[in-house]
Amino acid sequence: MVNDNVSLYQKYRPKCFKEIIGQDVVVKTLVNSIKLNRIGHVYIFAGPKGIGKTTIAKIFSKAINCKNFNDDICNKCENCKIINENNTTDILELDAASNSGVENIRMILENLKFLPVNLKYKVYIIDEAHMLSNSAWNALLKTLEEPPLNVVFIFATTEPHKIPTTILSRSQYFEFSRINAKQISDLLTKVAKHEKINISQKVINSIISLSEGSARDALSILEQLSLFTNNDITEDDVYEIFGLLNINEKINFISLIYQSKVNEVIKKINEYEEKGINFSRLVLDIGNILLDLLIYNQTRSIDFLTCLDSTNVSLISIKKDILIKLINLVQKSFNEIKKAEDVKFAFNVFVFSMINIIQQSNLVNEPIQLAKPNVIKKSESIELQEAINDDIKPLKVDINDVCSLKEVKFDSTANIKQEEVISTTKSLDKDSFDINEIGIQIIANSSSEYKNNAKKVIKYLKDLADTSQEFMYFGSTFKLVTASKNGIILFFNDELDADLLNKNFTNVEIQKAIIKIVSQPMYIISGSKSQILKMKKVALTTQDLKLKSEPNLDKIRQKLKESHELGTIAYEIFGPTTKD
């Protein structure tokens, strides 16, 4: 339990270099400078709060005065004892937040005239240095340019951009990093064990999230929780004290937003206000969930996720481009809500901005879908490969396999006139396309030559997946099954992506991209394991001449013509046409 009437972050503050966590580069550089006797006169320690800037400054000031330094301070020599007992005036700490004026700096400059009383070096540690006034910096400038040999200045700051460049250019600059989750977890586990605090890993993870990479904040939160719970901390205690929601409630809230259930969303916000929920923290939590969804969308792996797991990552399926827009909104709104006078009002604006983004993207009527990966047993996978004559293999395209852009030519029967060119991005009507029939025709006319051409097409589409919504399906995990002159069959691990491709392969942007590579439009479809097997069987046995022939591209061309999309392509690639 907490004792000695000392805060946990003070009680467990590092007292030597080996106890420092998360700043290995800084520590190694400082230790080497002492061992090589190459100590600077002006240091700037910059980085977020609570990560060890002032602590390391104090340890460094002791280290350069330690009589027995050997990779670390001894804490036993006369100088170390004097510093530990605060019995020296040679090390001075100044908080610039309350001592920012030139008069405070002049007192320091007057002190510089005298040699150290007890130690080898006089050390001035100035915390929150960015708050010093311009006149104070100007007063220091000459001294920092030509400091006495026995004087060291250490400026600690969370806002280094506010420090004058004339000072920065005369200093050794150290950028401190946030403490990573593993290091904070290890620290909390050690402290909780020593203080006999009952705590689970889930609670530790919640504290890590709240501390935002600050070891000091993590220990302060742990102490607050231990006092509230009498050293028996549960997840619900964290939620209650810090106004947080559990992960299931946050996912449910995002689902309501996604479905534009405005009445329920408003009720939830009012309910959260009554419970004292921290709205600025909720915005950040929503952003972390959306980021996890985006990462999972791209990798299909839970290994890289921070707040979702295998049990809840598939509860929401949102398109990649929408996720990116929502995450950008979170990034923009977080600080605004954090600083807002009326936090609830600002949070309402944020939520309705989310709804607006979703509605504008025509996703409002799509239900929250359980995105189940299409898991294939090993035996079935072998059967599928054999059925396609070993045509189904992971897509591997050499990055150096550069495809030349061929001249694009259209069937003269298209008869597009310049005045018919109308710009639009709508997908074409798919009702007249029979996916099974197209698949049979592609398999019946497949060859390795066409498959090699298809690899070039797929590579180009995959390259576009990160830049445009129309190509998002090609950023998923899939395999190239086979291809004919007029069509390509893909096999997606995710059924949702497969279904979306089959509904949108006639999208004009996709067809434009295909035309750039092979000089013609193409059918590009996906099938399930059983569908592909059936297509293969029919393709091998059918006597129907229609099914044995290549898929007819006139259907796509006609659809393009009807919606003026072919005119758009012709105009963009060729410029105005002179055909009648």
Coordinates of C-alpha atoms in Angstrom, one line a residue:
M1 CA 0.0 0.0 0.0
V2 CA 1.0 3.6 -0.4
N3 CA 3.1 4.7 2.6
D4 CA 5.7 7.2 3.8
N5 CA 3.4 10.1 2.8
V6 CA 5.2 10.3 -0.5
S7 CA 3.5 10.2 -3.9
L8 CA 4.2 7.1 -5.9
Y9 CA 5.9 9.0 -8.7
Q10 CA 8.2 10.6 -6.2
K11 CA 8.9 7.4 -4.3
Y12 CA 9.8 5.5 -7.5
R13 CA 11.6 8.3 -9.3
P14 CA 14.8 6.9 -10.7
K15 CA 18.0 7.8 -8.7
C16 CA 20.6 6.7 -11.2
F17 CA 20.9 6.1 -14.9
K18 CA 20.2 2.3 -14.8
E19 CA 16.8 3.0 -13.3
I20 CA 15.7 5.2 -16.2
I21 CA 13.2 3.7 -18.6
G22 CA 12.4 4.5 -22.2
Q23 CA 15.3 7.0 -22.9
D24 CA 18.1 4.7 -23.8
V25 CA 19.6 6.9 -26.5
V26 CA 19.7 10.0 -24.3
V27 CA 21.2 8.1 -21.3
K28 CA 23.9 6.3 -23.4
T29 CA 24.9 9.7 -25.0
L30 CA 25.2 11.4 -21.6
V31 CA 27.1 8.5 -20.0
N32 CA 29.6 8.5 -22.9
S33 CA 30.1 12.2 -22.7
I34 CA 31.1 11.9 -19.0
K35 CA 33.4 8.9 -19.6
L36 CA 35.1 10.8 -22.5
N37 CA 35.2 14.0 -20.5
R38 CA 33.3 15.8 -23.3
I39 CA 30.7 17.5 -21.2
G40 CA 28.8 20.4 -22.9
H41 CA 27.8 23.6 -21.3
V42 CA 24.3 24.0 -22.6
Y43 CA 21.7 21.2 -22.9
I44 CA 18.1 21.2 -24.0
F45 CA 15.9 18.3 -22.9
A46 CA 12.7 18.4 -25.0
G47 CA 9.7 16.1 -25.0
P48 CA 6.2 15.5 -23.5
K49 CA 5.4 15.8 -19.8
G50 CA 6.2 13.0 -17.3
I51 CA 8.9 11.1 -19.3
G52 CA 12.0 11.9 -17.3
K53 CA 13.4 15.2 -18.5
T54 CA 13.9 16.8 -15.1
T55 CA 14.8 13.4 -13.5
I56 CA 17.6 12.8 -16.0
A57 CA 18.8 16.4 -15.6
K58 CA 19.1 15.8 -11.8
I59 CA 20.9 12.5 -12.3
F60 CA 23.3 14.1 -14.9
S61 CA 24.1 17.0 -12.6
K62 CA 25.0 14.4 -9.9
A63 CA 26.9 12.2 -12.4
I64 CA 29.3 15.0 -13.6
N65 CA 30.2 15.7 -10.0
C66 CA 30.4 12.1 -8.8
K67 CA 34.0 11.1 -7.8
N68 CA 33.5 7.4 -8.5
F69 CA 31.6 7.6 -11.8
N70 CA 31.9 4.3 -13.8
D71 CA 28.9 4.0 -16.2
D72 CA 26.7 5.3 -13.4
I73 CA 26.8 7.4 -10.2
C74 CA 27.9 5.7 -7.0
N75 CA 25.6 7.5 -4.6
K76 CA 28.3 6.9 -2.0
C77 CA 31.0 9.5 -2.5
E78 CA 31.0 12.8 -0.6
N79 CA 29.6 14.8 -3.6
C80 CA 26.7 12.3 -4.2
K81 CA 25.8 12.5 -0.5
I82 CA 25.8 16.3 -0.5
I83 CA 23.6 16.4 -3.5
N84 CA 21.2 13.7 -2.1
E85 CA 20.9 15.6 1.1
N86 CA 20.3 18.9 -0.7
N87 CA 23.3 20.4 1.2
T88 CA 24.8 22.3 -1.7
T89 CA 24.0 25.6 -3.5
D90 CA 26.0 24.5 -6.6
I91 CA 22.9 22.8 -8.2
L92 CA 20.0 25.1 -8.6
E93 CA 16.5 24.3 -10.0
L94 CA 14.4 27.1 -11.4
D95 CA 10.8 26.8 -12.6
A96 CA 10.5 29.2 -15.5
A97 CA 6.7 29.0 -15.2
S98 CA 6.8 31.2 -12.1
N99 CA 10.3 32.7 -12.6
S100 CA 10.3 33.8 -16.2
G101 CA 11.5 37.4 -15.9
V102 CA 14.9 38.9 -16.7
E103 CA 15.5 39.7 -13.0
N104 CA 15.5 36.0 -12.2
I105 CA 18.1 35.4 -14.9
R106 CA 20.2 38.3 -13.7
M107 CA 20.4 36.6 -10.2
I108 CA 21.8 33.5 -11.9
L109 CA 24.3 35.6 -13.9
E110 CA 25.5 37.3 -10.7
N111 CA 26.1 33.8 -9.2
L112 CA 28.2 32.8 -12.1
K113 CA 31.0 35.0 -10.9
F114 CA 31.7 32.7 -8.1
L115 CA 33.3 29.2 -8.3
P116 CA 31.5 26.1 -7.1
V117 CA 31.4 25.8 -3.3
N118 CA 31.4 22.0 -2.9
L119 CA 31.3 20.5 -6.3
K120 CA 33.3 20.5 -9.6
Y121 CA 30.4 21.9 -11.6
K122 CA 27.7 24.4 -11.0
V123 CA 24.5 23.1 -12.7
Y124 CA 21.4 25.3 -13.4
I125 CA 18.3 23.2 -14.2
I126 CA 15.6 25.4 -15.7
D127 CA 12.2 23.6 -16.1
E128 CA 9.5 24.8 -18.5
A129 CA 12.2 26.8 -20.2
H130 CA 9.9 27.8 -23.1
M131 CA 8.2 30.2 -20.6
L132 CA 11.2 32.4 -20.2
S133 CA 10.6 35.9 -21.6
N134 CA 12.5 37.2 -24.6
S135 CA 14.4 39.6 -22.4
A136 CA 15.4 36.7 -20.1
W137 CA 16.7 34.8 -23.1
N138 CA 18.6 37.9 -24.4
A139 CA 20.2 38.3 -21.0
L140 CA 21.4 34.6 -21.1
L141 CA 22.6 34.7 -24.7
K142 CA 26.1 36.1 -24.2
T143 CA 26.7 33.7 -21.2
L144 CA 25.5 30.7 -23.2
E145 CA 27.8 31.6 -26.0
E146 CA 30.9 31.8 -23.8
P147 CA 30.0 30.1 -20.5
P148 CA 32.4 29.6 -17.6
L149 CA 34.2 26.3 -17.8
N150 CA 32.7 25.0 -14.5
V151 CA 29.0 25.8 -15.4
V152 CA 26.4 23.7 -17.0
F153 CA 22.9 24.8 -18.1
I154 CA 20.1 22.3 -18.6
F155 CA 16.8 23.6 -20.1
A156 CA 13.8 21.2 -19.9
T157 CA 10.8 22.0 -22.1
T158 CA 7.6 20.5 -23.5
E159 CA 7.5 23.2 -26.3
P160 CA 11.0 23.4 -27.8
H161 CA 9.6 25.4 -30.8
K162 CA 9.2 28.4 -28.4
I163 CA 12.9 28.5 -27.6
P164 CA 14.8 31.1 -29.7
T165 CA 16.9 29.6 -32.5
T166 CA 19.9 31.6 -31.2
I167 CA 19.7 29.5 -28.0
L168 CA 19.0 26.2 -29.9
S169 CA 22.1 26.7 -32.0
R170 CA 24.3 27.0 -28.9
S171 CA 22.9 23.9 -27.2
Q172 CA 23.2 20.1 -27.3
Y173 CA 19.6 19.1 -28.1
F174 CA 18.0 15.9 -26.8
E175 CA 14.6 14.8 -28.0
F176 CA 12.9 12.6 -25.3
S177 CA 10.3 10.0 -26.5
R178 CA 7.1 8.8 -24.8
I179 CA 7.5 5.7 -22.7
N180 CA 6.2 2.7 -24.6
A181 CA 3.3 0.5 -23.3
K182 CA 5.5 -2.4 -22.4
Q183 CA 7.8 -0.3 -20.3
I184 CA 4.9 1.4 -18.4
S185 CA 3.2 -2.0 -18.0
D186 CA 6.4 -3.4 -16.4
L187 CA 6.7 -0.3 -14.1
L188 CA 3.1 -0.5 -12.9
T189 CA 3.4 -4.3 -12.3
K190 CA 6.5 -3.8 -10.2
V191 CA 5.1 -0.9 -8.2
A192 CA 1.7 -2.6 -7.7
K193 CA 3.5 -5.8 -6.4
H194 CA 5.7 -3.8 -4.1
E195 CA 2.8 -1.7 -2.7
K196 CA 0.5 -4.8 -2.5
I197 CA -2.1 -3.3 -4.9
N198 CA -4.4 -5.9 -6.5
I199 CA -4.5 -5.1 -10.2
S200 CA -5.2 -7.0 -13.5
Q201 CA -3.5 -6.6 -16.8
K202 CA -6.7 -5.0 -18.3
V203 CA -6.6 -2.3 -15.6
I204 CA -2.9 -1.7 -16.4
N205 CA -3.8 -1.4 -20.1
S206 CA -6.5 1.2 -19.2
I207 CA -3.9 3.2 -17.1
I208 CA -1.4 3.0 -20.0
S209 CA -4.0 4.4 -22.3
L210 CA -4.9 7.2 -19.9
S211 CA -1.2 8.1 -19.2
E212 CA -0.5 8.7 -22.9
G213 CA 3.2 7.6 -22.6
S214 CA 3.9 9.4 -19.3
A215 CA 5.4 7.3 -16.6
R216 CA 4.7 10.0 -14.0
D217 CA 1.0 10.2 -15.0
A218 CA 0.7 6.4 -14.9
L219 CA 2.0 6.2 -11.4
S220 CA -0.3 9.1 -10.3
I221 CA -3.3 7.3 -11.8
L222 CA -2.4 4.1 -10.1
E223 CA -2.1 6.0 -6.8
Q224 CA -5.5 7.6 -7.2
L225 CA -7.1 4.3 -8.0
S226 CA -5.5 2.5 -5.1
L227 CA -6.7 5.2 -2.7
F228 CA -10.3 5.0 -4.1
T229 CA -10.5 1.2 -4.0
N230 CA -8.3 0.5 -1.0
N231 CA -5.8 -1.3 -3.2
D232 CA -8.2 -3.6 -5.0
I233 CA -8.7 -2.1 -8.4
T234 CA -11.2 -3.3 -11.1
E235 CA -11.9 -2.2 -14.6
D236 CA -15.2 -0.7 -13.5
D237 CA -13.3 1.5 -11.0
V238 CA -11.2 3.0 -13.8
Y239 CA -14.3 3.7 -15.9
E240 CA -16.1 5.3 -12.9
I241 CA -13.2 7.5 -11.7
F242 CA -12.1 8.7 -15.1
G243 CA -15.4 8.9 -16.9
L244 CA -14.7 6.2 -19.4
L245 CA -16.8 3.7 -21.3
N246 CA -16.0 0.0 -21.7
I247 CA -15.1 -1.2 -25.2
N248 CA -18.4 -2.8 -25.9
E249 CA -20.3 0.4 -25.1
K250 CA -17.9 2.4 -27.4
I251 CA -18.4 0.0 -30.2
N252 CA -22.2 0.2 -29.8
F253 CA -22.0 4.0 -29.9
I254 CA -20.0 3.9 -33.1
S255 CA -22.5 1.5 -34.6
L256 CA -25.4 3.9 -33.8
I257 CA -23.5 6.7 -35.5
Y258 CA -22.7 4.5 -38.5
Q259 CA -26.4 3.7 -38.9
S260 CA -27.4 7.3 -38.4
K261 CA -29.8 6.5 -35.6
V262 CA -29.8 10.1 -34.5
N263 CA -32.5 9.8 -31.8
E264 CA -30.5 7.0 -30.0
V265 CA -27.2 8.8 -30.5
I266 CA -28.7 11.9 -28.8
K267 CA -30.0 9.8 -25.9
K268 CA -26.6 8.2 -25.5
I269 CA -24.9 11.6 -25.3
N270 CA -27.3 12.8 -22.7
E271 CA -26.8 9.6 -20.7
Y272 CA -23.0 10.0 -20.9
E273 CA -23.3 13.6 -19.6
E274 CA -25.3 12.4 -16.6
K275 CA -22.6 9.7 -15.9
G276 CA -19.8 12.3 -16.1
I277 CA -18.2 10.6 -19.1
N278 CA -15.0 12.4 -20.3
F279 CA -16.1 13.5 -23.8
S280 CA -12.6 14.5 -25.0
R281 CA -11.3 11.1 -23.9
L282 CA -14.2 9.4 -25.7
V283 CA -13.2 11.2 -28.9
L284 CA -9.7 9.8 -28.6
D285 CA -11.0 6.3 -27.8
I286 CA -13.3 6.5 -30.9
G287 CA -10.3 7.5 -33.0
N288 CA -8.2 4.6 -31.6
I289 CA -11.0 2.1 -32.5
L290 CA -11.4 3.5 -36.0
L291 CA -7.6 3.3 -36.5
D292 CA -7.7 -0.3 -35.4
L293 CA -10.4 -1.0 -37.9
L294 CA -8.3 0.6 -40.6
I295 CA -5.3 -1.4 -39.7
Y296 CA -7.4 -4.6 -39.7
N297 CA -9.0 -3.6 -43.0
Q298 CA -5.5 -3.5 -44.5
T299 CA -3.8 -6.4 -42.8
R300 CA -6.5 -8.8 -41.7
S301 CA -4.3 -9.4 -38.6
I302 CA -5.1 -8.6 -34.9
D303 CA -1.4 -8.5 -34.0
F304 CA -1.1 -4.8 -34.7
L305 CA -4.3 -3.7 -32.9
T306 CA -4.2 -1.7 -29.6
C307 CA -7.8 -1.6 -28.4
L308 CA -9.7 -4.2 -30.3
D309 CA -9.3 -8.0 -30.3
S310 CA -10.4 -11.1 -32.1
T311 CA -13.8 -11.0 -30.3
N312 CA -14.8 -7.5 -31.4
V313 CA -12.8 -6.4 -34.4
S314 CA -15.3 -7.9 -36.8
L315 CA -18.4 -6.2 -35.2
I316 CA -18.1 -3.2 -37.5
S317 CA -17.2 -3.1 -41.2
I318 CA -16.5 0.3 -42.6
K319 CA -14.9 1.2 -46.0
K320 CA -11.3 2.3 -45.9
D321 CA -11.9 5.7 -47.3
I322 CA -14.6 6.5 -44.8
L323 CA -12.4 5.3 -41.9
I324 CA -9.6 7.7 -43.1
K325 CA -12.1 10.6 -43.3
L326 CA -13.4 9.8 -39.8
I327 CA -9.9 9.5 -38.3
N328 CA -8.9 12.8 -39.8
L329 CA -12.0 14.3 -38.2
V330 CA -11.0 12.8 -34.8
Q331 CA -7.6 14.3 -35.1
K332 CA -9.0 17.7 -35.9
S333 CA -11.7 17.6 -33.2
F334 CA -9.8 16.2 -30.2
N335 CA -7.9 19.4 -29.2
E336 CA -10.9 21.6 -30.0
I337 CA -13.2 19.5 -27.7
K338 CA -10.5 19.3 -25.0
K339 CA -10.2 23.1 -24.9
A340 CA -13.9 23.9 -25.4
E341 CA -15.9 25.8 -22.8
D342 CA -19.0 23.7 -23.6
V343 CA -17.5 20.3 -24.1
K344 CA -20.9 18.5 -24.7
F345 CA -21.8 21.0 -27.4
A346 CA -18.4 20.5 -29.1
F347 CA -18.9 16.7 -28.8
N348 CA -22.3 16.9 -30.4
V349 CA -20.8 18.8 -33.4
F350 CA -18.1 16.1 -33.7
V351 CA -20.7 13.3 -33.7
F352 CA -22.9 14.9 -36.3
S353 CA -19.9 15.7 -38.4
M354 CA -19.2 11.9 -38.4
I355 CA -22.8 11.2 -39.4
N356 CA -22.6 13.7 -42.2
I357 CA -19.4 12.1 -43.6
I358 CA -21.1 8.7 -43.6
Q359 CA -24.3 10.0 -45.2
Q360 CA -22.4 11.8 -47.9
S361 CA -20.6 8.6 -48.7
N362 CA -23.9 6.8 -49.3
L363 CA -23.2 4.4 -46.4
V364 CA -26.0 5.4 -44.1
N365 CA -28.4 2.7 -45.1
E366 CA -25.8 -0.1 -45.0
P367 CA -26.2 -2.2 -41.8
I368 CA -23.4 -2.9 -39.5
Q369 CA -22.0 -6.2 -40.8
L370 CA -20.2 -9.0 -39.2
A371 CA -17.1 -9.3 -41.3
K372 CA -16.4 -13.0 -41.2
P373 CA -13.2 -14.1 -43.1
N374 CA -13.8 -16.9 -45.5
V375 CA -11.8 -19.7 -43.8
I376 CA -10.9 -22.6 -46.1
K377 CA -9.8 -25.9 -44.8
K378 CA -6.5 -27.3 -46.1
S379 CA -8.1 -30.2 -47.9
E380 CA -10.6 -27.9 -49.6
S381 CA -7.9 -25.5 -50.6
I382 CA -6.0 -28.3 -52.3
E383 CA -9.2 -29.4 -54.1
L384 CA -9.7 -25.9 -55.4
Q385 CA -6.2 -25.6 -56.6
E386 CA -6.4 -28.9 -58.5
A387 CA -9.8 -28.0 -59.9
I388 CA -8.4 -24.9 -61.5
N389 CA -5.3 -26.8 -62.8
D390 CA -3.0 -25.2 -60.3
D391 CA -4.1 -21.8 -61.6
I392 CA -5.0 -20.4 -58.1
K393 CA -1.8 -19.0 -56.6
P394 CA -0.9 -16.0 -54.5
L395 CA -0.5 -13.0 -56.7
K396 CA 3.2 -12.1 -57.0
V397 CA 4.1 -9.3 -59.4
D398 CA 7.7 -8.0 -59.6
I399 CA 7.7 -4.4 -58.6
N400 CA 10.0 -3.7 -61.5
D401 CA 7.6 -5.2 -64.0
V402 CA 6.6 -1.9 -65.5
C403 CA 3.7 -2.0 -67.9
S404 CA 3.7 0.2 -70.9
L405 CA 0.6 2.2 -71.6
K406 CA -0.8 1.1 -74.9
E407 CA -2.9 3.2 -77.2
V408 CA -6.5 2.9 -76.3
K409 CA -8.9 2.0 -79.1
F410 CA -12.6 1.6 -78.9
D411 CA -15.0 -0.3 -81.1
S412 CA -16.2 2.1 -83.8
T413 CA -19.7 1.0 -83.2
A414 CA -19.6 3.0 -79.9
N415 CA -20.1 6.1 -82.1
I416 CA -19.4 8.7 -79.3
K417 CA -19.7 12.3 -80.3
Q418 CA -17.9 15.2 -78.5
E419 CA -21.1 16.8 -77.4
E420 CA -22.1 13.5 -75.7
V421 CA -19.2 13.7 -73.2
I422 CA -20.6 14.1 -69.7
S423 CA -18.5 13.6 -66.6
T424 CA -19.8 11.2 -64.0
T425 CA -18.4 8.7 -61.5
K426 CA -21.5 6.5 -60.9
S427 CA -21.2 2.8 -61.4
L428 CA -23.0 1.2 -64.3
D429 CA -26.1 -0.9 -63.9
K430 CA -25.1 -4.5 -63.1
D431 CA -28.5 -6.2 -63.4
S432 CA -27.8 -7.6 -66.9
F433 CA -24.5 -9.4 -65.8
D434 CA -24.6 -13.0 -64.9
I435 CA -21.5 -13.6 -62.7
N436 CA -21.7 -17.5 -63.1
E437 CA -22.0 -17.3 -66.8
I438 CA -19.1 -14.9 -67.1
G439 CA -17.0 -17.1 -64.8
I440 CA -17.6 -20.2 -67.0
Q441 CA -16.7 -18.3 -70.1
I442 CA -13.4 -17.0 -68.6
I443 CA -12.4 -20.4 -67.4
A444 CA -13.3 -22.0 -70.7
N445 CA -11.0 -19.5 -72.5
S446 CA -8.2 -19.2 -69.9
S447 CA -4.5 -19.5 -70.7
S448 CA -1.2 -18.7 -69.0
E449 CA -0.6 -15.9 -71.5
Y450 CA -3.8 -14.1 -70.5
K451 CA -3.0 -14.8 -66.8
N452 CA 0.3 -13.0 -67.2
N453 CA -1.5 -10.0 -68.7
A454 CA -4.0 -10.2 -65.8
K455 CA -1.1 -9.9 -63.3
K456 CA -0.2 -6.6 -64.9
V457 CA -3.8 -5.4 -64.6
I458 CA -4.0 -6.5 -60.9
K459 CA -0.7 -4.9 -60.0
Y460 CA -1.9 -1.6 -61.4
L461 CA -5.2 -1.9 -59.5
K462 CA -3.5 -2.8 -56.3
D463 CA -1.2 0.3 -56.6
L464 CA -4.4 2.4 -56.8
A465 CA -6.0 0.8 -53.8
D466 CA -4.5 3.3 -51.3
T467 CA -5.5 6.4 -53.2
S468 CA -9.1 5.9 -54.3
Q469 CA -12.3 4.5 -53.0
E470 CA -13.1 2.8 -56.3
F471 CA -10.1 0.5 -56.0
M472 CA -10.4 -0.3 -52.3
Y473 CA -11.3 -4.0 -52.9
F474 CA -7.8 -4.6 -54.4
G475 CA -6.1 -3.6 -51.2
S476 CA -7.5 -6.7 -49.5
T477 CA -6.1 -10.2 -49.5
F478 CA -6.9 -12.2 -52.6
K479 CA -5.6 -14.6 -55.2
L480 CA -5.6 -14.5 -59.0
V481 CA -7.4 -17.7 -60.1
T482 CA -7.3 -17.5 -63.9
A483 CA -7.9 -15.2 -66.8
S484 CA -9.0 -15.1 -70.4
K485 CA -8.7 -12.4 -73.0
N486 CA -11.8 -10.6 -71.8
G487 CA -12.0 -11.5 -68.1
I488 CA -10.3 -12.2 -64.8
I489 CA -11.4 -14.3 -61.8
L490 CA -10.2 -13.5 -58.3
F491 CA -10.6 -15.4 -55.1
F492 CA -11.0 -13.1 -51.9
N493 CA -10.4 -14.3 -48.4
D494 CA -13.1 -11.9 -47.3
E495 CA -16.6 -12.6 -48.7
L496 CA -17.6 -9.0 -48.2
D497 CA -14.8 -7.7 -50.5
A498 CA -15.7 -10.4 -53.0
D499 CA -19.4 -9.3 -53.0
L500 CA -18.4 -5.6 -53.3
L501 CA -16.2 -6.3 -56.3
N502 CA -18.9 -8.3 -58.1
K503 CA -21.3 -5.4 -57.6
N504 CA -18.9 -2.7 -58.7
F505 CA -16.5 -4.1 -61.4
T506 CA -18.2 -1.9 -64.0
N507 CA -17.3 1.2 -62.1
V508 CA -15.9 3.6 -64.7
E509 CA -12.7 4.3 -62.8
I510 CA -11.9 0.6 -62.6
Q511 CA -12.6 0.1 -66.3
K512 CA -10.5 3.2 -67.2
A513 CA -7.6 1.7 -65.3
I514 CA -8.0 -1.7 -67.0
I515 CA -8.2 0.0 -70.5
K516 CA -4.9 1.8 -69.8
I517 CA -3.1 -1.5 -69.4
V518 CA -4.8 -3.9 -72.0
S519 CA -6.5 -1.4 -74.3
Q520 CA -9.9 -2.8 -73.7
P521 CA -12.5 -3.1 -70.9
M522 CA -12.6 -6.4 -69.0
Y523 CA -14.8 -8.4 -66.7
I524 CA -13.2 -8.7 -63.3
I525 CA -15.1 -10.9 -60.9
S526 CA -14.8 -13.0 -57.8
G527 CA -16.2 -16.3 -56.7
S528 CA -16.4 -18.5 -53.7
K529 CA -14.7 -21.9 -53.5
S530 CA -17.8 -23.8 -54.4
Q531 CA -18.7 -21.3 -57.2
I532 CA -15.4 -21.6 -58.9
L533 CA -15.5 -25.4 -58.7
K534 CA -19.0 -25.4 -60.3
M535 CA -17.8 -23.0 -63.0
K536 CA -14.8 -25.2 -63.8
K537 CA -17.0 -28.3 -64.0
V538 CA -19.5 -26.7 -66.4
A539 CA -16.6 -25.1 -68.5
L540 CA -15.1 -28.6 -69.0
T541 CA -18.4 -30.4 -69.9
T542 CA -20.6 -27.9 -71.6
Q543 CA -21.5 -28.1 -75.3
D544 CA -23.1 -24.7 -75.2
L545 CA -21.2 -22.5 -77.8
K546 CA -22.2 -19.4 -75.9
L547 CA -20.5 -20.6 -72.7
K548 CA -17.5 -21.8 -74.6
S549 CA -17.0 -18.3 -76.1
E550 CA -15.2 -15.3 -74.6
P551 CA -17.4 -13.0 -72.4
N552 CA -18.9 -10.5 -74.7
L553 CA -17.4 -7.0 -74.1
D554 CA -20.3 -5.3 -76.0
K555 CA -22.3 -5.5 -72.8
I556 CA -19.7 -3.4 -70.9
R557 CA -19.3 -1.0 -73.9
Q558 CA -23.0 -0.6 -74.2
K559 CA -23.4 0.2 -70.5
L560 CA -20.5 2.7 -70.9
K561 CA -22.2 4.3 -73.9
E562 CA -25.6 4.5 -72.2
S563 CA -24.2 6.4 -69.2
H564 CA -21.8 8.4 -71.3
E565 CA -18.9 6.9 -69.5
L566 CA -17.2 5.8 -72.7
G567 CA -17.3 9.4 -73.8
T568 CA -15.6 10.4 -70.6
I569 CA -12.8 7.9 -71.1
A570 CA -12.4 8.8 -74.8
Y571 CA -12.3 12.5 -74.0
E572 CA -9.8 12.2 -71.1
I573 CA -7.4 9.9 -73.1
F574 CA -7.7 11.2 -76.6
G575 CA -9.2 14.7 -76.2
P576 CA -12.1 15.8 -78.4
T577 CA -13.1 13.2 -81.0
T578 CA -13.9 13.9 -84.6
K579 CA -16.1 10.9 -85.2
D580 CA -19.6 11.4 -86.5

